[in-house]
Structures are given as structure tokens and as C-alpha cells.
Coordinates of C-alpha atoms and ligand atoms in Angstrom, one line a residue:
X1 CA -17.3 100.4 -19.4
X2 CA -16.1 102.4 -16.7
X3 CA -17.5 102.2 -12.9
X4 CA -14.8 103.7 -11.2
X5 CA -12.7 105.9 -12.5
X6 CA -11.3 106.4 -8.7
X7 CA -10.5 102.8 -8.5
X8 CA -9.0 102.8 -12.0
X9 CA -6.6 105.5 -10.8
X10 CA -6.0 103.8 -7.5
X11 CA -4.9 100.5 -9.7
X12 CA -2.8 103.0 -11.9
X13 CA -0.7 104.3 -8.9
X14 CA -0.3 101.0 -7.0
X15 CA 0.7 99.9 -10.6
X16 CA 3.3 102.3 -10.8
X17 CA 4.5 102.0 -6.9
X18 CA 4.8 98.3 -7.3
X19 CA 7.2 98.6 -10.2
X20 CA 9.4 100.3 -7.6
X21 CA 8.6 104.1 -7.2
X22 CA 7.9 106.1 -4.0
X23 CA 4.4 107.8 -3.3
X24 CA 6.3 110.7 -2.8
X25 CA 8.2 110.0 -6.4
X26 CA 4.6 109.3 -7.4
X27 CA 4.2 112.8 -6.6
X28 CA 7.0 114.3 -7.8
X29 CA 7.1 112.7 -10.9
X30 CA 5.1 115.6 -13.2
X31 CA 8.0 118.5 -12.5
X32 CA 10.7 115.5 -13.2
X33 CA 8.6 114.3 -16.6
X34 CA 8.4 118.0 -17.8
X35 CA 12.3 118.7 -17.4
X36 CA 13.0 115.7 -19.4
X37 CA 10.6 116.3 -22.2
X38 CA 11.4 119.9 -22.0
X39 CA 15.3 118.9 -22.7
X40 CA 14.4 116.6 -25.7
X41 CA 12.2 118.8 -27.1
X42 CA 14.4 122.2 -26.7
X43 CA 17.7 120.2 -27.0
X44 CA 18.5 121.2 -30.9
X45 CA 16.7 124.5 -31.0
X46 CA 17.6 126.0 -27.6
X47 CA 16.1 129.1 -26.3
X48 CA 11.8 129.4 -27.5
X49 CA 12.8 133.5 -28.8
X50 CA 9.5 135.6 -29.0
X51 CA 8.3 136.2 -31.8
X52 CA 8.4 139.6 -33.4
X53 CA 4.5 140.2 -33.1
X54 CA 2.6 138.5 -31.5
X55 CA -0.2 136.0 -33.0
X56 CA -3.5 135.9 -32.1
X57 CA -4.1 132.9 -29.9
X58 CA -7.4 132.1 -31.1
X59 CA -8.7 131.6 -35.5
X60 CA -11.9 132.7 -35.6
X61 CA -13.2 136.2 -34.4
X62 CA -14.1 136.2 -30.8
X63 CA -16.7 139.3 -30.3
X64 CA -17.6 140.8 -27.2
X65 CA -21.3 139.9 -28.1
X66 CA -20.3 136.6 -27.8
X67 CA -17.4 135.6 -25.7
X68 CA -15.6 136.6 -22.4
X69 CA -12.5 137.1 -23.3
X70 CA -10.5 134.9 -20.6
X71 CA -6.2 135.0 -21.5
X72 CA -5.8 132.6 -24.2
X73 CA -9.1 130.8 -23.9
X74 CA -12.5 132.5 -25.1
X75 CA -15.5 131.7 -22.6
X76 CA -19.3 131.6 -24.3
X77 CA -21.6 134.2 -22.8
X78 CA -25.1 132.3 -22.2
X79 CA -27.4 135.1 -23.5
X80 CA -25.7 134.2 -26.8
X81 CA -27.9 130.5 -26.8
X82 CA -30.8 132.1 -26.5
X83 CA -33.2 131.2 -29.4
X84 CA -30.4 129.1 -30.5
X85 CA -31.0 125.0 -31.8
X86 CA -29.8 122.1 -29.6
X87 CA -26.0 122.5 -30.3
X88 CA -23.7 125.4 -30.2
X89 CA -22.5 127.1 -33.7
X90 CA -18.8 127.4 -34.0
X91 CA -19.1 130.9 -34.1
X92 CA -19.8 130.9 -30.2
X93 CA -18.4 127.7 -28.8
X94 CA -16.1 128.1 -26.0
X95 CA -12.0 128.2 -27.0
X96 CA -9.9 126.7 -24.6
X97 CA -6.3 126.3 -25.4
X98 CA -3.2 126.0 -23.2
X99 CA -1.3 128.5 -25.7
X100 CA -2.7 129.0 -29.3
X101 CA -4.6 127.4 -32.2
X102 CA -1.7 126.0 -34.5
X103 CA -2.4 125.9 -38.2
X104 CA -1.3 122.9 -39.7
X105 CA -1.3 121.8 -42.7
X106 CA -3.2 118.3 -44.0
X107 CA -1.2 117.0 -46.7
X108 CA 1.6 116.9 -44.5
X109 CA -0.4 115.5 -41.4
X110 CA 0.1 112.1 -39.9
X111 CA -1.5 110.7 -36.8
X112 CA 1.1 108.6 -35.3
X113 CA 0.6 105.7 -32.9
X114 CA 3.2 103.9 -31.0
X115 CA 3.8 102.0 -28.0
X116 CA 4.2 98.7 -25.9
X117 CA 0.8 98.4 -26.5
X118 CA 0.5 97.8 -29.8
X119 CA 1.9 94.8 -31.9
X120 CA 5.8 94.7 -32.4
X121 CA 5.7 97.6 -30.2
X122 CA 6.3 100.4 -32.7
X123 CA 9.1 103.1 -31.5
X124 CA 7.8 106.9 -31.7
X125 CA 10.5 107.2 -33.8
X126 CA 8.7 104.7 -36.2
X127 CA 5.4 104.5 -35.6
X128 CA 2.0 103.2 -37.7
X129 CA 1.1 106.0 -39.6
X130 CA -2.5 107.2 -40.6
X131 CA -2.9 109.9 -43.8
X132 CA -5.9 112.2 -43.2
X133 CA -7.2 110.6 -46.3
X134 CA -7.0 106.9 -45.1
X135 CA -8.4 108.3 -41.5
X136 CA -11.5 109.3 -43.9
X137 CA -11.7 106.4 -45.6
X138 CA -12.4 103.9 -42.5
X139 CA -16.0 103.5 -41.6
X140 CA -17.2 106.9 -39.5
X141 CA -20.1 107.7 -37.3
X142 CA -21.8 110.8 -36.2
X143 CA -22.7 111.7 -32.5
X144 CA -23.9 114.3 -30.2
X145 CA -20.9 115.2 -27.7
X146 CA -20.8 117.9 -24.6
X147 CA -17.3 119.5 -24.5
X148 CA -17.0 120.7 -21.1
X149 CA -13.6 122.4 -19.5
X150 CA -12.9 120.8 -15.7
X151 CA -13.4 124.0 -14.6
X152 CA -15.9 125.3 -15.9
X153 CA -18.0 127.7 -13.2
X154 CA -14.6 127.7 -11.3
X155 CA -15.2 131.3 -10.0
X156 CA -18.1 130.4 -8.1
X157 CA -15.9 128.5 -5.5
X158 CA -14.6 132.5 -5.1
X159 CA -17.9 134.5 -5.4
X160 CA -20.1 132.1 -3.4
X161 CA -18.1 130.1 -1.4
X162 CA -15.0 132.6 -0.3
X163 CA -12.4 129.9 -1.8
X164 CA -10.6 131.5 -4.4
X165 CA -9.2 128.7 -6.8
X166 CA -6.1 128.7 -9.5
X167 CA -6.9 128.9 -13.0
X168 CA -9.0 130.5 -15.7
X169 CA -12.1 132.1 -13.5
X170 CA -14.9 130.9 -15.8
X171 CA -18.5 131.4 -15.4
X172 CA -20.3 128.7 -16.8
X173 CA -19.2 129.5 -20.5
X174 CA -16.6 126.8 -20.9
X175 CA -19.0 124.1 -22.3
X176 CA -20.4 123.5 -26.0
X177 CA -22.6 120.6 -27.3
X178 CA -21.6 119.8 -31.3
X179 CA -22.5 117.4 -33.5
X180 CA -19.5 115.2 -33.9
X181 CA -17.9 113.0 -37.2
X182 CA -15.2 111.1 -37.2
X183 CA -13.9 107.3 -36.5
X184 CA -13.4 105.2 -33.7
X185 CA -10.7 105.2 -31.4
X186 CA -11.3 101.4 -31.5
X187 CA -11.4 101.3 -34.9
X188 CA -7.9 103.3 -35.0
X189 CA -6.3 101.4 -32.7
X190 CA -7.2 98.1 -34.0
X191 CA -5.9 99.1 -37.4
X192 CA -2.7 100.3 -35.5
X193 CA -2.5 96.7 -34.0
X194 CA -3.8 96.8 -30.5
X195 CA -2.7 93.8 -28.3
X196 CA -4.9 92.5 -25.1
X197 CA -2.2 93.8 -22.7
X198 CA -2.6 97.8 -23.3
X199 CA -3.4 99.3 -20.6
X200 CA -3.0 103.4 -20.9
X201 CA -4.0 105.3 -24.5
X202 CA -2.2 108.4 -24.5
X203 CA -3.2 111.0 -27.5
X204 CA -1.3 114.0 -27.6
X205 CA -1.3 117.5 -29.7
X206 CA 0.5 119.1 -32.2
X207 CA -0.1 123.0 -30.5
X208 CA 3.3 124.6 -28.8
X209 CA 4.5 123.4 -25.6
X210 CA 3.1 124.3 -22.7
X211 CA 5.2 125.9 -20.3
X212 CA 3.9 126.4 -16.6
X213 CA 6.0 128.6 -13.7
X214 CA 9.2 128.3 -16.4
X215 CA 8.9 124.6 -16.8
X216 CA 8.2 123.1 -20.1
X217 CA 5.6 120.4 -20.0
X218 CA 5.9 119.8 -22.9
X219 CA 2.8 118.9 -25.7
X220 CA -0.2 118.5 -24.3
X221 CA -1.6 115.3 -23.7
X222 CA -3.6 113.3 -21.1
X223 CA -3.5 109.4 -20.9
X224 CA -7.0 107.5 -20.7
X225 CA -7.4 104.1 -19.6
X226 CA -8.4 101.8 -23.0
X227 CA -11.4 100.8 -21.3
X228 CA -12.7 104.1 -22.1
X229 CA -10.9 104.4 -25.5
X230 CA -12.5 101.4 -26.8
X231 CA -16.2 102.4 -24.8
X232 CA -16.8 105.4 -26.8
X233 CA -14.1 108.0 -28.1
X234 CA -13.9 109.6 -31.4
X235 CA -11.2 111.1 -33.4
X236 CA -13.5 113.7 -35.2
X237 CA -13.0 115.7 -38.2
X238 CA -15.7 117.2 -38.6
X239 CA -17.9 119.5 -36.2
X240 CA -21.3 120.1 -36.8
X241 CA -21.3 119.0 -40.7
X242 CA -18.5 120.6 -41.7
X243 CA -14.8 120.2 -41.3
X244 CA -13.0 120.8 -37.7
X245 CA -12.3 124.7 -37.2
X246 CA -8.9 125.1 -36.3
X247 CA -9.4 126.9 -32.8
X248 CA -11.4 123.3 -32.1
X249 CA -8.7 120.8 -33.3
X250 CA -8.4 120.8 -36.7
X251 CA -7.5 118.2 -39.1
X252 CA -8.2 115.8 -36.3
X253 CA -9.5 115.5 -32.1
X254 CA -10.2 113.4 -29.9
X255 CA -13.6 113.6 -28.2
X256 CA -14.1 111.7 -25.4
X257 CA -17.8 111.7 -24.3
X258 CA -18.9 112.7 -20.6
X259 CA -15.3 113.3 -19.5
X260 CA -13.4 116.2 -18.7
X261 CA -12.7 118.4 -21.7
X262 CA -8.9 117.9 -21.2
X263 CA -9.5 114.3 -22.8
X264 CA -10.8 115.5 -25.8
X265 CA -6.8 116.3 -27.5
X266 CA -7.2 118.9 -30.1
X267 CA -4.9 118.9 -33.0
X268 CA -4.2 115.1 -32.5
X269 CA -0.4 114.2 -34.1
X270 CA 0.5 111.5 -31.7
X271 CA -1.0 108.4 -29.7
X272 CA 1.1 106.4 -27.2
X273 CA -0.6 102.8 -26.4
X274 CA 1.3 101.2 -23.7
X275 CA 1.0 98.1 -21.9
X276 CA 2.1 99.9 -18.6
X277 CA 0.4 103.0 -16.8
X278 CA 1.0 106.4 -18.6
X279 CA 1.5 109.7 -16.4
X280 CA 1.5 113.2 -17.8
X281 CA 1.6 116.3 -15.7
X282 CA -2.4 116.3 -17.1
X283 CA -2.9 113.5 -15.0
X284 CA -0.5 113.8 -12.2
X285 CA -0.7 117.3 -11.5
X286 CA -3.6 118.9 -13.5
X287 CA -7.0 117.0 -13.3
X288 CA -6.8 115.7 -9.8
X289 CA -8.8 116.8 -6.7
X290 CA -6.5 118.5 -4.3
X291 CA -7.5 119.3 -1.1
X292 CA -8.6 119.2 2.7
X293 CA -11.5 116.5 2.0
X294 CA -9.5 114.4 -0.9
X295 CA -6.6 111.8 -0.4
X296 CA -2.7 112.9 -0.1
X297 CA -3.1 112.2 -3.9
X298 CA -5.5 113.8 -5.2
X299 CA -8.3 111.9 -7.1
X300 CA -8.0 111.7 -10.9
X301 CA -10.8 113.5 -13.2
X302 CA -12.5 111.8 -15.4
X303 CA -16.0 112.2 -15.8
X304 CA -17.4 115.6 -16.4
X305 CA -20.6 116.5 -13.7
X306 CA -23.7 118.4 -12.8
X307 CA -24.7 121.9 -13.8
X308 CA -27.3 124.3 -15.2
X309 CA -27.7 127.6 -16.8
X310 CA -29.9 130.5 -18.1
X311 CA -29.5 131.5 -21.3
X312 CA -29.1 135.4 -19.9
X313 CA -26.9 137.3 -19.4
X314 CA -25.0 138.1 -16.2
X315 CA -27.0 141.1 -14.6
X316 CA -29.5 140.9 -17.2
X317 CA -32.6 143.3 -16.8
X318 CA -36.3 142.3 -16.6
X319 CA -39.3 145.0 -16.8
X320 CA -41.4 145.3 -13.3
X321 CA -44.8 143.0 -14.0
X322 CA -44.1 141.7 -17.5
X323 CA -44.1 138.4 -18.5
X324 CA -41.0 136.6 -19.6
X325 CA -40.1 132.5 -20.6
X326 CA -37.0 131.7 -19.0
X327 CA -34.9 129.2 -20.9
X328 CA -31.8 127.5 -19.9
X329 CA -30.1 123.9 -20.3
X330 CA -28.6 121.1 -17.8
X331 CA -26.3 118.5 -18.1
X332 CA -24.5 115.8 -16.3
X333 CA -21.6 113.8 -17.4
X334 CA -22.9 111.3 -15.0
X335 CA -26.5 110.4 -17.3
X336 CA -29.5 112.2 -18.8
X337 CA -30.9 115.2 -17.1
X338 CA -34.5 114.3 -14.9
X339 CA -35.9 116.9 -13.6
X340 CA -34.7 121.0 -13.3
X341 CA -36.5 123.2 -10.0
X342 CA -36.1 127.2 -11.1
X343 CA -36.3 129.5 -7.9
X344 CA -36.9 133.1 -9.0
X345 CA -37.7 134.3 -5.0
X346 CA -35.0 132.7 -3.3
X347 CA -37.2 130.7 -1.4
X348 CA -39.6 128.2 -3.2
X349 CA -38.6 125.9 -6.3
X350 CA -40.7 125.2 -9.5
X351 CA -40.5 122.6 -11.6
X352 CA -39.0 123.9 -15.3
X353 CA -40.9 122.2 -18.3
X354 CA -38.1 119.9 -19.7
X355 CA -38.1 119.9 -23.8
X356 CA -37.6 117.1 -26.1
X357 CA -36.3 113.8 -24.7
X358 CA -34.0 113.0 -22.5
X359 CA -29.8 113.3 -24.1
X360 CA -27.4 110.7 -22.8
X361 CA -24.5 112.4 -24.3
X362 CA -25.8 116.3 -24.8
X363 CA -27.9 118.4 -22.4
X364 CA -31.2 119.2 -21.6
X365 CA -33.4 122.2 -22.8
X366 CA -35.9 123.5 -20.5
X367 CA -38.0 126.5 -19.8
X368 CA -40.9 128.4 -17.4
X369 CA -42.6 131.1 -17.2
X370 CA -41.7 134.4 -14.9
X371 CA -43.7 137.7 -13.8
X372 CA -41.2 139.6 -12.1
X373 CA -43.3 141.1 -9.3
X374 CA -40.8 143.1 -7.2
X375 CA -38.5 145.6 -8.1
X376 CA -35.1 145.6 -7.4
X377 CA -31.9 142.8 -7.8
X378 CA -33.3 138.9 -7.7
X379 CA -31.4 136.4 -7.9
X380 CA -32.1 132.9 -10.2
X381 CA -31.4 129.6 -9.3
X382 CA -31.5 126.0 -11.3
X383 CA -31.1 123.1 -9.3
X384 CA -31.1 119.3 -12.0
X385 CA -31.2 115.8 -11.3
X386 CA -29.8 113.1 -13.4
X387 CA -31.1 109.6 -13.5
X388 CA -28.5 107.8 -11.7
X389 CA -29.2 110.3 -8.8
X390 CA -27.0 113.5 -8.8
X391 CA -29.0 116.6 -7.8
X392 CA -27.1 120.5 -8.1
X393 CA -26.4 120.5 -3.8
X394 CA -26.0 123.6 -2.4
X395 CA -21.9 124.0 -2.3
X396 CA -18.9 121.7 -3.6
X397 CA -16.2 120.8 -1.5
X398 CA -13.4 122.8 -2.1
X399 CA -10.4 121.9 -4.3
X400 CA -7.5 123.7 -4.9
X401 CA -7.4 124.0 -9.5
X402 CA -11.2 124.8 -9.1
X403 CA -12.7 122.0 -11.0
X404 CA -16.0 120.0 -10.9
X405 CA -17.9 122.8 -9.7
X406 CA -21.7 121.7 -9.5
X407 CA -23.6 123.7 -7.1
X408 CA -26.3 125.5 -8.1
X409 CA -25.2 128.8 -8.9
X410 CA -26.2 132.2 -7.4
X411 CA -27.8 133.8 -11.1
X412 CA -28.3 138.0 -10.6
X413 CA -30.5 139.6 -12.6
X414 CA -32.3 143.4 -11.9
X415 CA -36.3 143.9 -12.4
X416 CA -37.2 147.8 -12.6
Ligands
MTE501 N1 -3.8 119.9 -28.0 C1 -4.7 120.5 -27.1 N2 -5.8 119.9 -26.8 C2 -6.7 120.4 -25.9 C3 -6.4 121.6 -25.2 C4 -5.2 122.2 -25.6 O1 -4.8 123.3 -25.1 N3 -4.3 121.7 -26.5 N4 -7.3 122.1 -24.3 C5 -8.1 121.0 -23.7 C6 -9.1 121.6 -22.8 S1 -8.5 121.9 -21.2 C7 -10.4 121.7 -23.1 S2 -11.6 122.2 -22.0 C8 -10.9 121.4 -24.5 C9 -11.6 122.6 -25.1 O2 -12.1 122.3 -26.4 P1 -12.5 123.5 -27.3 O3 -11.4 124.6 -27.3 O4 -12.8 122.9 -28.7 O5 -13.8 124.1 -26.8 O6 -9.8 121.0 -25.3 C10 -8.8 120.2 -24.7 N5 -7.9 119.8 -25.8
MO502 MO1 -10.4 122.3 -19.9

């Protein structure tokens, strides 16, 4: 189990230092890691040429009714969960993908694991191999997951706070709960031959390089430390009962429970297991906390946090003195959901009538009733607690990519 993913990261850097690397190479080392990767992987092909038309990023359709339509990523619009079950159908779960949804072919598929971590050290050049058929055929298990983008509610740092951040400027679409299938990552990985001294799991994906300000990255792929691996990962294949879309990773993801969506590698082809730390620009320059009130470098993400939302839409209308049932749903990547307060005045909190019992690993439904009484623009609040003592506070400290937003968000709405 992990307590501190802060220390973790801490031990991870020192690691690396101590085998004879500068902070400020430390710091450097994403832009460096990308050139070299991007020189292997272009080296025989040369110059990435556009293609004649242009693909769709995203498989399935993506309707206005649905979705925000956010560059290559497709955000869920709230009012679509409305009378909805406990998870999200495919048909409106959040896409995010750093360039598009590759289709790929499952006879030919392979996950591939090597690495100083595993026994006799297997090159990536010959690595333990898995068929999809023989990942199918060790033992599987089913569990609720939250997927939940590191940035989800990012533009709130702009529209309430005044601190415009970089990236996609999400609502608080980017997050789906699913019903997950698949097997271990411990089970995987001790097939594959794990040794005691691993360290770093790295899985990586099978989608297009990712190239950022004209530097190729390379695949994307985000190492995890193998406490958590072994704690409670899945490689999934199936999404709620029915194979892996492709838009969400299919034949094969990762999904790592309660940590930030970038952990959860769609489209899995490769795992590195290492007995040494692992950097990846998604760990050395993505997916830290940058900023005034965060150390010269940065604070690694893993676990996701705290939000709410209404299932309404953004500047959704209410008739003057008719009665209504709000709904909405918290979560917390930090434990189960306690207790939700709604404000519908802007001054005094009610407590929300939770439903069903508390979800370690999905989110919580709740609900109350509202008369609007006023005419004119309102605003909505939710403010949830979790059980190891995270409440919604009123702003987050700033960062510079946006992420972990978990204040309790300004909700605008019209009564007439
Ligand atoms: N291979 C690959 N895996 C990926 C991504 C990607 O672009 N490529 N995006 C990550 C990010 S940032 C998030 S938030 C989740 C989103 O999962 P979803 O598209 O199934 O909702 O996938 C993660 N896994
Ligand atoms: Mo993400």
C-alpha cells in the first residue's frame, strides 16, 4: 500500500541524483529523453508526412447532446447522467487521448514485458510475451473503477480564481465510473517473472507519438511504483460487460484505481519492469505540481482528489416556484464520499441525501430537494467530505498544467 506518494517520489529523485545526476539534469531530463526516443523511433522512417485526410481522432460518435467537444479529447456534459445507473455508458464516457484512438488488430497483439526487473532481465527487443487469448485465460476479476483526467475542472482555476492554466479547459466532464474486467497486474507480472528488486512498472501504449512544441515524446507511458502495481491495478479488457471500445483502450488497459487517469495506459503494447527508477516526460514534466506553493520540483501526481457535480447542465433553466430533485455525484480518490452540503442561495448549506452505500473505488449518488423562489441567475454549490478528512475548500492553490482542482465549483443556473 501506498502512504506517500510524495515521499515515494522524493526516494525516486534522490535515487536517481545518487546514481550521479544533477537536480537540474533531474530537470532537464524529459526534453533530453524525448529527443532520444524521438531519434529511435523516427530513425528508419524519417519525416511523420500528414496524411491525405485526416482521421477522426475519436471511434465512436461523439454528439453535441452528449459531449464538449474539447481538440482531440471529448468531455461528458453532466445533464447527460441524469436518470442514468451508477456507471457511465460508453456512449457518453469522457475520451481523452493525446492524439487518436488507434485501431489495432488482436490476433496480431502482444503485450510485451521487459526489464531489469524481471528474471533474466528480458531485452525489449525480446521480451515475455502475452497473446490476448492467454491474457484471457489467467484467472480475472471484475471491479468498479473511477477514470478521472488530472485535470479535470481545470478551467475553474481561470473562471473563479483568475489563474488561467495550460491544457485542455475542462469542466468537470473528464471523469467516468465503469465496471471493469480484466487480470491482475500482479498476476501479469508474476507470470512475466517478477524479481523482489523491481522497483518502477512502466506500461506504455500502442497510439502515435506524441509530439509536444515539435518534440517527439514519444509513446505514451507513465511509470508507477510496483507497490501500487501489485496493490490493485488491472489490465482490463472488458468495460462494463462487454469488450474494451477502442476510444477506451482496446484489446487491453491499464486501470489503476484512485490515481490520476494518466496511469490508466490505453492500448497497452509494452511494460518496462525495472529494478531502477523509471522517468518519462509523464512523470517528469506532465503530472507534477508546478508552482509558487510547491518545491523547485514539482510534486509527482498520483492519487486522483475531491470533487462534486450536478447532473445539469451549464446554465440550465428552472421554472420560478416549482419544485425540482437535484441530483449529482461526489468522489474522492482519497476514500469513500461522507457527507455532500448543497447551497442553492449562496449563503446557507444543506445536507444532500446520500444514496446507496458508501463506494471505495466509484462515487457517490446523492440528491435534495429545490423550490426556486427568486427569479433571476443562482448559482449551485456542492461542497463533499471523504472519510479520511478531505472536505471541497473554497480555492486550490494554484499550479501551472491546471490539475487537482477540488474546490467547490461556482454551478450557474437561471430561474424565470
Ligand atoms: N495510450 C494512451 N493511454 C492513455 C492516454 C493516451 O492518450 N494514450 N490518455 C490518458 C489520460 S490523460 C486519461 S485521463 C485517460 C482517459 O481514459 P478514457 O479516454 O478511457 O476516458 O487515459 C489515459 N491513458
Ligand atoms: Mo488525463
Amino acid at each position: 500500500m501506498i502512504h506517500d506518494e510524495h515521499a515515494y517520489d522524493r526516494a525516486r529523485v534522490t535515487q536517481w541524483l545518487g546514481a550521479g545526476h544533477s537536480r537540474r539534469s533531474f530537470l532537464r531530463h524529459t526534453a533530453t529523453a524525448g529527443l532520444i526516443a524521438a531519434t529511435g523511433v523516427t530513425a528508419g522512417g524519417g519525416r511523420v508526412s500528414a496524411a491525405a485526410e485526416t482521421p477522426p481522432t475519436i471511434v465512436k460518435p461523439t454528439p453535441e447532446s452528449l459531449f464538449y467537444l474539447r481538440g482531440t479529447n471529448a468531455e461528458m456534459r453532466w445533464e447527460a447522467m441524469r436518470g442514468q445507473g451508477y456507471t457511465v455508458p460508453v456512449d457518453r464516457f469522457f475520451v481523452r487521448n493525446h492524439t487518436r484512438t488507434p485501431l489495432i488488430d488482436v490476433d496480431g497483439w502482444r503485450l510485451r514485458l521487459f526489464g531489469t526487473g524481471l528474471r533474466g532481465a528480458p531485452t525489449a527487443a525480446a521480451p515475455i510475451e502475452f497473446t490476448y487469448r492467454q491474457l484471457r485465460s489467467l484467472p480475472a476479476t471484475t471491479r468498479l473503477a473511477v477514470i478521472e483526467c488530472a485535470g479535470n475542472g481545470r478551467s475553474f482555476f481561470d473562471t473563479q480564481q483568475d489563474q488561467p492554466a495550460t491544457g485542455t479547459a475542462w469542466r468537470l466532464g473528464a471523469i467516468g465510473v465503469a465496471e471493469w474486467r480484466g487480470v491482475r497486474l500482479s498476476t501479469v507480472l508474476r507470470h512475466a517473472g517478477l524479481t523482489p528488486q523491481a522497483v518502477d512498472v512502466m506500461p506504455e501504449g500502442l497510439d502515435p507519438d506524441y509530439v509536444s512544441n515539435g518534440t517527439n515524446l514519444g509513446r505514451v507511458r507513465r511509470p508507477m511504483p510496483i507497490e501500487k502495481a501489485l496493490h490493485d491495478v488491472l489490465l482490463a479488457y472488458e468495460m462494463n460487460g462487454r469488450p474494451l471500445p477502442p476510444d477506451h483502450g482496446f484489446p487491453v488497459r491499464v486501470v489503476a484505481p484512485s490515481w490520476v487517469g494518466i496511469s490508466s495506459i490505453k492500448w497497452l503494447g509494452h511494460i518496462e519492469v525495472s529494478a531502477t527508477p523509471l522517468l518519462s516526460p509523464w512523470n517528469t514534466q506532465f503530472y507534477r505540481l508546478w508552482g509558487p506553493s510547491y518545491p523547485e520540483d514539482g510534486v509527482v501526481l498520483g492519487r486522483q482528489t475531491i470533487k462534486s457535480a450536478f447532473e445539469l447542465a451549464w446554465d440550465e433553466r428552472f421554472a420560478l416556484g416549482s419544485s425540482y430533485t437535484l441530483h449529482g455525484r461526489s468522489w474522492s480518490g482519497h476514500g469513500p464520499i461522507r457527507r455532500v452540503e448543497v447551497s442553492t442561495d449562496g449563503a446557507t448549506w444543506r445536507p444532500a441525501h446520500l444514496s446507496g452505500r458508501p463506494q471505495r473505488d466509484g462515487w457517490q449518488r446523492w440528491h435534495l430537494p429545490w423550490r426556486p423562489a427568486a427569479a433571476g441567475p443562482h448559482t449551485l454549490r456542492a461542497r463533499a467530505s471523504d472519510t479520511t478528512g478531505h472536505t471541497q475548500p473554497d480555492t486550490t492553490p494554484f499550479n501551472t498544467q491546471g490539475y487537482l482542482f477540488d474546490a467547490v465549483v461556482d454551478h450557474p443556473v437561471t430561474v424565470s
